[in-house]
Amino acid sequence: MTTAEPDKLHPAGSDRLDAAVLKVAGVVVLGAVMAILDTTVVNVALQALSLQFSTSFDTIQWVVTGYMLALATVIPVTGWASDRFGTKRLYLLSIVLFLVGSMLAGMAWNIESLIAFRVVQGLGGGMLVPAGMTIMTKAAGPHRVGRVMAVLGVPMLLGPIGGPILGGYLVDAVSWRWIFYINVPLGLVALLTAWRVLPKDEPRPTERLDLLGMLMLSPGLALLIFGVSRIPQEGGFGSVRVLLPALVGLVLMASFVIRATRVANPLVDVKLFADRTFTIAMITMSLFMVAFLGAMLVLPTYFLLVRGESALHAGLLLAPQGLGAMLTMPVAGRLVDRIGARKVVLPGLVLIVAGVAVFTGVGANTSYPLLMAGLFVMGLGMGCTMMPINTAALQTLTQRSVARASTAMNIVQQTAGAIGSAVMSIILASLLAGKFGVPTSQGQVAATVALGNPQSHDAAATLASGAFASTFLWALVLMAVCFVPALFLPKRPPVHADAREAAPVHV
């Protein structure tokens, strides 16, 4: 006789992703595609939006910044809301908010209204990914977390690869409004399928919202990300506009952590970090996001600035990276469930380092086949790293901890991603400024002007490509640092906490 009964969605001994789990995965991926694609598709349209609304680049940046800050503000509440109302209800609400925000943004009549509606979009988008991750992890069960994370990795790839392509096409061939309207049919399909397919889950109404914790963590996270996002515009870390919000954000977040260790039900359960595997995975993920997302920001800029490609062509040139990741991600998902995260992540990091190394020698006329090969190898490595690291973080946790853990993971990823983008941007800007003899904040502008002048183009392209090569070298060094925590990831699949608690008891 045993104390545990098989779960309906993931019966004992079943390692395959059955039809029920695949249906859930399809719904979650559709929602995640909308949220992640929208963060990149708008970047291509900023120049068109600046002309449409006759406003400065600093103002138009708030179309991106407002969305990002709304995302950061709502993520900490997602874990509590998932427990309190149920992940299905929260997921449906997220889609509705994102859908309404998209429709209104497409109808915007001035820059102020567009920024406001992007905030509404961000409130929905911020909950979509962590809530979807919780739904998929619960549906698949601990022994299939790797495979289900590989499925969730699809939108992570489609966002940075498909976003610039789709955004460039819509802005050039249709209208800037369609970068928002495109979400409407996707959102309606996601809403209807989520309503029908997602399993009902029982909310746990006993826990009260940690209101004081929310007032610390949500603004703290938003202020920190806002501060670091100002680094490229301000030309360094020393500006008051960078330091003040970033320091206030850090103080609020540190205060939250100290308080969270002393209260019963904090907004984010910091005791999760007592789990060694979870902590190591989060450290690895933080370093990875700083290095990899920073490099991903610089790559399209090289094609646009130095090689003079259009937004659409720059997006297409990044496609080999996505193809490489699509080849390895499903295999890596299966392997991490069977042999452990370390044996998958370490080879993946080797591949990424090899791919980035190609770009450390980039020039004004480096052959495209060589660059495409480097991107493909980088993609192969990406498929073996990002989602397997997430898998390692969740494999040892109980089902009750998954929602809060997903929230913590997304906070770490958003913060590290923002820091990585800011660090790589300021490194590139300072190197370009040194090449063209201007202040750091004017580095990219000076390079753009020089490259646009036929008389100075060739010399400027040589100087600019040298700055990009040095920036990629910094990205390579940061990526190499990821090997240190990755060495401490699990050697083999750990025994899940729920499995330990529900182990058969023979009498």
XYZ file of C-alpha atoms in Angstrom:
507
model
C 0.000 0.000 0.000
C 1.258 3.502 -0.736
C 0.488 6.961 0.546
C 0.536 8.690 -2.843
C -1.747 8.464 -5.853
C -0.721 9.371 -9.421
C -1.620 12.831 -10.623
C -4.174 12.974 -13.428
C -2.041 15.189 -15.631
C 1.253 13.422 -15.101
C 0.763 9.810 -14.058
C 3.545 8.020 -12.235
C 6.188 6.549 -14.472
C 5.134 8.621 -17.483
C 8.057 10.524 -18.983
C 6.429 11.642 -22.237
C 4.651 14.957 -22.624
C 1.116 13.631 -23.147
C -1.669 15.358 -25.091
C -3.083 17.140 -22.035
C 0.281 18.678 -21.144
C 0.997 19.622 -24.767
C -2.347 21.451 -24.995
C -1.508 23.419 -21.853
C 1.961 24.148 -23.266
C 0.467 25.432 -26.524
C -1.755 27.912 -24.683
C 1.052 29.147 -22.457
C 3.484 29.528 -25.362
C 0.940 31.582 -27.299
C 0.562 34.003 -24.399
C 4.302 34.191 -23.807
C 4.933 34.863 -27.514
C 2.692 37.936 -27.314
C 4.418 39.348 -24.232
C 8.008 38.701 -25.320
C 7.518 39.571 -28.991
C 6.040 42.919 -28.014
C 9.146 43.900 -26.062
C 11.268 43.670 -29.227
C 8.861 44.515 -32.042
C 8.419 48.078 -30.745
C 12.166 48.802 -30.727
C 12.242 48.790 -34.531
C 9.381 51.296 -34.692
C 10.844 53.964 -32.372
C 12.182 56.109 -35.222
C 8.823 55.985 -37.033
C 6.974 56.809 -33.801
C 9.299 59.744 -33.135
C 8.447 61.183 -36.561
C 4.727 60.379 -36.241
C 4.356 62.257 -32.955
C 7.040 64.906 -33.652
C 8.838 64.241 -30.389
C 12.398 63.724 -29.166
C 14.113 60.366 -28.852
C 14.279 60.743 -25.045
C 10.483 61.065 -24.929
C 9.787 58.256 -27.389
C 11.994 55.936 -25.308
C 9.225 55.967 -22.697
C 7.186 53.794 -25.049
C 9.700 51.066 -24.185
C 10.574 52.215 -20.659
C 6.931 52.539 -19.557
C 6.200 48.981 -20.678
C 9.347 47.681 -18.970
C 8.613 49.447 -15.675
C 5.006 48.198 -15.627
C 6.381 44.713 -16.248
C 8.803 45.051 -13.331
C 6.159 46.478 -10.996
C 3.618 43.694 -11.444
C 5.945 40.658 -11.485
C 6.456 40.564 -7.675
C 2.691 40.325 -7.095
C 2.254 37.392 -9.490
C 3.254 34.652 -7.040
C 0.795 35.812 -4.383
C -1.967 36.357 -6.964
C -1.423 32.852 -8.392
C -1.908 31.333 -4.944
C -4.776 33.615 -3.960
C -6.936 33.510 -7.103
C -5.585 30.499 -8.996
C -3.159 30.574 -11.916
C -5.863 30.040 -14.550
C -7.865 33.104 -13.459
C -4.700 35.170 -13.213
C -3.580 34.037 -16.666
C -6.937 34.980 -18.209
C -6.797 38.395 -16.516
C -3.254 38.915 -17.842
C -4.347 38.178 -21.410
C -7.318 40.548 -21.097
C -5.111 43.390 -19.812
C -2.547 42.808 -22.551
C -5.257 42.624 -25.201
C -6.949 45.842 -24.050
C -3.588 47.620 -23.812
C -2.679 46.508 -27.340
C -5.971 47.715 -28.833
C -5.706 51.088 -27.095
C -2.028 51.527 -28.037
C -2.920 50.978 -31.689
C -5.563 53.710 -31.375
C -3.249 56.200 -29.585
C -3.729 59.812 -30.657
C -0.600 61.352 -29.053
C 2.607 60.253 -27.362
C 1.158 60.597 -23.851
C -1.748 58.267 -24.621
C 0.584 55.756 -26.284
C 2.858 55.630 -23.221
C -0.168 55.223 -20.898
C -1.576 52.356 -22.950
C 1.841 50.684 -23.089
C 1.785 50.669 -19.283
C -1.539 48.791 -19.406
C 0.087 46.313 -21.798
C 3.004 45.906 -19.416
C 0.739 45.148 -16.454
C -0.700 42.222 -18.397
C 2.573 41.141 -19.984
C 4.398 41.089 -16.646
C 2.086 38.385 -15.307
C 1.863 36.252 -18.464
C 5.283 34.606 -18.354
C 5.593 33.772 -14.610
C 1.955 32.618 -14.440
C 2.424 30.540 -17.594
C 5.635 29.018 -16.212
C 3.763 28.019 -13.034
C 0.903 26.440 -15.024
C 3.274 24.416 -17.209
C 5.458 23.220 -14.340
C 2.453 22.035 -12.345
C 0.921 20.331 -15.378
C 4.075 18.446 -16.349
C 5.286 17.390 -12.928
C 8.849 17.582 -11.532
C 10.259 14.706 -13.593
C 9.413 16.517 -16.868
C 10.339 20.069 -15.952
C 13.252 20.081 -18.412
C 11.116 19.125 -21.378
C 8.373 21.569 -20.504
C 10.926 24.367 -20.041
C 12.242 23.581 -23.522
C 8.726 24.220 -24.857
C 8.529 27.522 -22.977
C 11.883 28.449 -24.522
C 10.218 28.821 -27.941
C 8.851 32.335 -27.273
C 12.157 33.293 -25.668
C 13.678 32.670 -29.107
C 10.868 34.105 -31.217
C 10.948 37.424 -29.347
C 14.470 38.626 -30.131
C 14.564 36.942 -33.551
C 11.055 37.441 -34.895
C 10.417 40.827 -33.263
C 12.766 42.919 -35.427
C 11.643 41.086 -38.586
C 7.935 41.525 -37.882
C 8.342 45.077 -36.602
C 10.422 46.118 -39.605
C 7.892 44.673 -42.038
C 4.838 46.221 -40.362
C 6.418 49.674 -40.044
C 7.701 49.689 -43.650
C 4.770 48.008 -45.430
C 1.656 48.668 -43.308
C 1.547 51.104 -40.377
C 3.126 51.527 -36.961
C -0.342 50.926 -35.447
C -0.201 47.304 -36.570
C 2.715 46.499 -34.287
C 0.010 46.697 -31.583
C -3.042 45.530 -33.541
C -1.212 42.298 -34.435
C -1.675 41.236 -30.798
C -5.482 41.412 -31.015
C -6.135 38.200 -33.004
C -3.365 36.417 -31.071
C -4.836 37.600 -27.780
C -8.364 36.500 -28.658
C -7.176 33.029 -29.661
C -5.056 32.787 -26.489
C -7.996 33.887 -24.337
C -10.459 31.389 -25.815
C -8.046 28.452 -25.749
C -6.890 29.257 -22.211
C -10.520 29.337 -21.053
C -11.181 25.902 -22.545
C -7.872 24.077 -22.146
C -6.195 25.181 -18.919
C -7.066 22.981 -15.918
C -8.868 24.576 -13.005
C -6.725 25.040 -9.934
C -7.797 25.688 -6.384
C -6.963 29.128 -4.997
C -5.619 29.400 -1.468
C -7.496 32.362 0.038
C -5.991 32.085 3.509
C -2.854 34.139 2.803
C -3.163 37.900 2.936
C -1.351 40.159 0.505
C 1.954 41.386 1.894
C 1.036 44.999 1.178
C 4.059 46.532 2.869
C 6.309 44.106 1.010
C 4.649 45.057 -2.279
C 5.208 48.766 -1.528
C 8.902 47.977 -1.058
C 9.649 45.437 -3.780
C 7.571 46.610 -6.757
C 8.739 50.265 -6.697
C 12.238 49.126 -5.721
C 12.540 46.826 -8.720
C 11.055 49.449 -11.058
C 13.412 52.183 -9.777
C 16.482 49.949 -10.068
C 15.645 48.971 -13.647
C 14.796 52.582 -14.524
C 18.136 53.780 -13.101
C 20.274 51.272 -14.991
C 18.256 51.833 -18.180
C 19.315 55.516 -18.049
C 23.037 54.641 -18.143
C 23.405 54.750 -21.967
C 21.564 58.096 -22.284
C 23.524 59.653 -19.422
C 26.853 58.363 -20.705
C 27.911 56.570 -17.513
C 27.129 55.434 -13.997
C 27.891 58.707 -12.225
C 24.845 60.724 -13.244
C 22.297 61.650 -10.564
C 19.551 60.424 -12.907
C 21.185 56.980 -12.782
C 22.422 56.822 -9.194
C 19.408 58.264 -7.385
C 16.696 55.898 -8.675
C 19.068 52.906 -8.689
C 20.209 53.453 -5.088
C 16.683 54.103 -3.826
C 15.576 50.944 -5.631
C 18.390 48.914 -4.065
C 17.558 50.231 -0.575
C 13.878 49.324 -1.012
C 14.735 45.849 -2.305
C 17.261 45.236 0.495
C 14.659 46.377 3.047
C 12.187 43.928 1.537
C 14.666 41.039 1.807
C 15.449 41.807 5.464
C 11.750 42.035 6.318
C 10.870 38.938 4.264
C 13.033 36.770 6.529
C 10.950 37.815 9.545
C 7.324 37.669 8.356
C 5.129 34.640 7.768
C 3.972 35.133 4.157
C 6.228 37.596 2.283
C 5.386 38.652 -1.244
C 8.406 36.689 -2.526
C 9.599 33.791 -0.415
C 13.309 34.540 0.097
C 13.624 31.247 1.986
C 13.645 29.612 -1.452
C 17.277 30.712 -1.609
C 18.036 28.345 1.272
C 17.765 25.627 -1.380
C 21.339 25.279 -2.659
C 20.345 24.215 -6.172
C 17.877 27.089 -6.565
C 20.474 29.639 -5.412
C 23.234 28.334 -7.691
C 20.824 28.284 -10.640
C 19.795 31.891 -9.946
C 23.426 33.060 -9.711
C 24.206 31.282 -12.988
C 21.106 32.766 -14.628
C 21.966 36.289 -13.438
C 25.463 36.183 -14.930
C 24.153 34.532 -18.085
C 21.451 37.171 -18.636
C 23.908 40.034 -18.094
C 26.370 38.611 -20.650
C 24.044 37.075 -23.216
C 21.286 39.709 -23.365
C 23.925 42.417 -23.475
C 25.513 40.737 -26.492
C 22.089 40.297 -28.119
C 21.544 44.054 -27.880
C 24.834 44.800 -29.628
C 24.451 42.280 -32.467
C 21.633 43.973 -34.433
C 23.233 47.366 -33.802
C 26.375 46.167 -35.609
C 24.356 45.121 -38.650
C 22.350 48.365 -38.648
C 25.172 50.810 -37.932
C 28.336 49.355 -39.470
C 26.914 47.258 -42.303
C 24.046 49.640 -43.156
C 21.353 46.961 -43.153
C 17.649 47.759 -42.814
C 15.743 46.744 -39.674
C 14.100 43.901 -41.596
C 17.404 42.571 -42.961
C 19.100 42.883 -39.559
C 16.347 40.751 -38.066
C 16.701 38.148 -40.820
C 20.472 38.012 -40.327
C 19.908 36.964 -36.693
C 17.758 33.993 -37.752
C 20.622 31.393 -37.692
C 20.819 31.880 -33.948
C 17.183 30.891 -33.557
C 17.629 27.906 -35.842
C 20.537 26.651 -33.757
C 18.602 27.012 -30.515
C 15.573 25.224 -31.950
C 17.773 22.232 -32.764
C 19.287 21.850 -29.306
C 16.557 23.093 -26.970
C 14.216 20.039 -27.201
C 17.178 17.651 -26.835
C 18.572 19.640 -23.903
C 15.152 19.576 -22.239
C 15.088 15.790 -22.308
C 18.727 15.430 -21.260
C 18.487 17.721 -18.240
C 15.663 15.538 -16.864
C 17.837 12.436 -17.293
C 21.455 13.401 -16.642
C 21.287 16.671 -14.693
C 21.748 20.337 -15.551
C 25.538 20.606 -15.251
C 26.291 18.152 -18.065
C 23.988 20.117 -20.391
C 24.759 23.720 -19.391
C 28.569 23.502 -19.455
C 28.778 22.322 -23.102
C 26.202 24.983 -23.946
C 28.389 27.707 -22.450
C 31.362 26.391 -24.456
C 29.318 26.734 -27.658
C 28.196 30.283 -26.799
C 31.762 31.345 -26.016
C 32.884 29.867 -29.356
C 30.122 31.740 -31.185
C 30.831 35.080 -29.476
C 34.556 34.613 -30.169
C 33.804 34.940 -33.904
C 32.495 38.462 -33.295
C 35.504 39.582 -31.245
C 37.368 39.881 -34.558
C 34.548 41.509 -36.480
C 35.441 44.155 -39.051
C 33.733 46.466 -41.502
C 33.704 43.773 -44.197
C 33.698 40.475 -42.289
C 32.053 37.817 -44.440
C 28.424 37.118 -43.696
C 28.825 33.293 -43.905
C 31.369 33.468 -41.056
C 29.063 35.678 -38.972
C 26.077 33.422 -39.696
C 28.134 30.402 -38.587
C 29.028 32.194 -35.346
C 25.371 33.015 -34.702
C 24.331 29.426 -35.413
C 26.871 28.049 -32.931
C 25.770 30.659 -30.399
C 22.179 29.498 -30.882
C 23.169 25.867 -30.346
C 24.649 26.926 -27.026
C 21.658 29.041 -26.069
C 19.373 26.023 -26.446
C 21.522 24.161 -23.912
C 21.708 26.913 -21.298
C 18.804 29.274 -20.616
C 15.938 26.839 -20.031
C 18.093 24.069 -18.474
C 19.244 26.590 -15.853
C 15.599 27.415 -15.110
C 14.858 23.704 -14.927
C 17.588 23.175 -12.327
C 16.058 25.960 -10.223
C 12.607 24.337 -10.130
C 13.434 20.630 -9.971
C 13.941 20.430 -6.211
C 10.976 22.587 -5.146
C 7.521 21.522 -3.958
C 4.393 22.207 -6.019
C 3.332 24.837 -3.458
C 6.612 26.698 -4.017
C 6.464 26.811 -7.820
C 4.401 30.020 -8.174
C 6.622 31.995 -5.787
C 9.760 30.499 -7.344
C 8.605 31.486 -10.860
C 8.081 35.036 -9.593
C 11.562 35.150 -8.031
C 13.106 33.797 -11.240
C 11.421 36.420 -13.387
C 12.528 39.201 -11.032
C 16.120 37.981 -11.306
C 15.889 37.695 -15.096
C 14.338 41.146 -15.605
C 16.902 42.818 -13.338
C 19.899 40.985 -14.801
C 18.667 41.585 -18.354
C 18.293 45.326 -17.737
C 21.761 45.492 -16.177
C 23.277 43.517 -19.057
C 21.690 45.769 -21.683
C 22.879 48.889 -19.847
C 26.424 47.574 -19.303
C 26.925 46.533 -22.940
C 25.362 49.783 -24.196
C 27.683 51.948 -22.120
C 30.748 49.869 -23.088
C 29.879 50.256 -26.777
C 29.058 53.959 -26.413
C 32.309 54.692 -24.567
C 34.385 52.777 -27.133
C 32.676 54.576 -30.021
C 33.172 57.890 -28.220
C 36.894 57.152 -27.876
C 37.168 56.315 -31.573
C 35.366 59.473 -32.711
C 36.624 61.874 -30.017
C 33.279 62.823 -28.441
C 31.696 62.441 -24.961
C 30.405 58.961 -24.107
C 26.741 59.920 -24.404
C 27.382 61.072 -27.998
C 29.376 58.013 -29.137
C 26.677 56.260 -31.147
C 25.338 59.525 -32.588
C 28.816 60.533 -33.812
C 29.335 57.112 -35.398
C 25.943 57.287 -37.125
C 26.703 60.739 -38.577
C 30.171 59.718 -39.786
C 28.866 56.497 -41.331
C 26.118 58.415 -43.102
C 28.615 60.681 -44.848
C 29.920 59.042 -48.063
C 33.272 60.848 -47.732
C 33.976 59.521 -44.234
C 32.047 56.262 -44.412
C 34.933 53.825 -45.024
C 37.163 55.235 -42.274
C 34.213 55.471 -39.886
C 33.196 51.863 -40.592
C 36.703 50.664 -39.682
C 36.677 52.664 -36.434
C 33.150 51.589 -35.489
C 33.776 47.913 -36.211
C 36.800 48.042 -33.901
C 34.563 49.359 -31.101
C 32.077 46.541 -31.709
C 34.851 43.908 -31.674
C 36.081 45.171 -28.290
C 32.517 45.180 -26.945
C 32.061 41.556 -27.982
C 35.325 40.753 -26.204
C 33.810 42.123 -22.977
C 30.714 39.992 -23.577
C 32.992 36.968 -24.056
C 34.715 37.624 -20.712
C 31.385 38.003 -18.899
C 30.096 34.796 -20.487
C 33.231 32.943 -19.380
C 32.502 33.978 -15.775
C 29.268 31.946 -16.001
C 31.358 28.769 -15.919
C 32.142 29.310 -12.223
C 28.616 28.905 -10.774
C 27.641 26.472 -13.554
C 30.262 24.036 -12.215
C 28.142 23.724 -9.059
C 24.868 22.891 -10.823
C 23.512 19.376 -10.088
C 25.516 16.487 -11.568
C 22.361 14.392 -11.871
C 18.585 14.966 -11.684
C 17.782 15.739 -8.042
C 15.011 14.019 -6.095
C 12.072 16.421 -6.137
C 10.775 17.609 -2.768
C 7.235 16.386 -3.519
C 8.619 12.974 -4.435
C 10.463 12.785 -1.116
C 7.337 13.739 0.800
C 5.121 11.339 -1.161
C 7.552 8.403 -1.277
C 5.824 5.011 -1.058
C 5.380 3.693 2.469
C 5.042 -0.078 2.599
C 3.150 -1.639 5.493
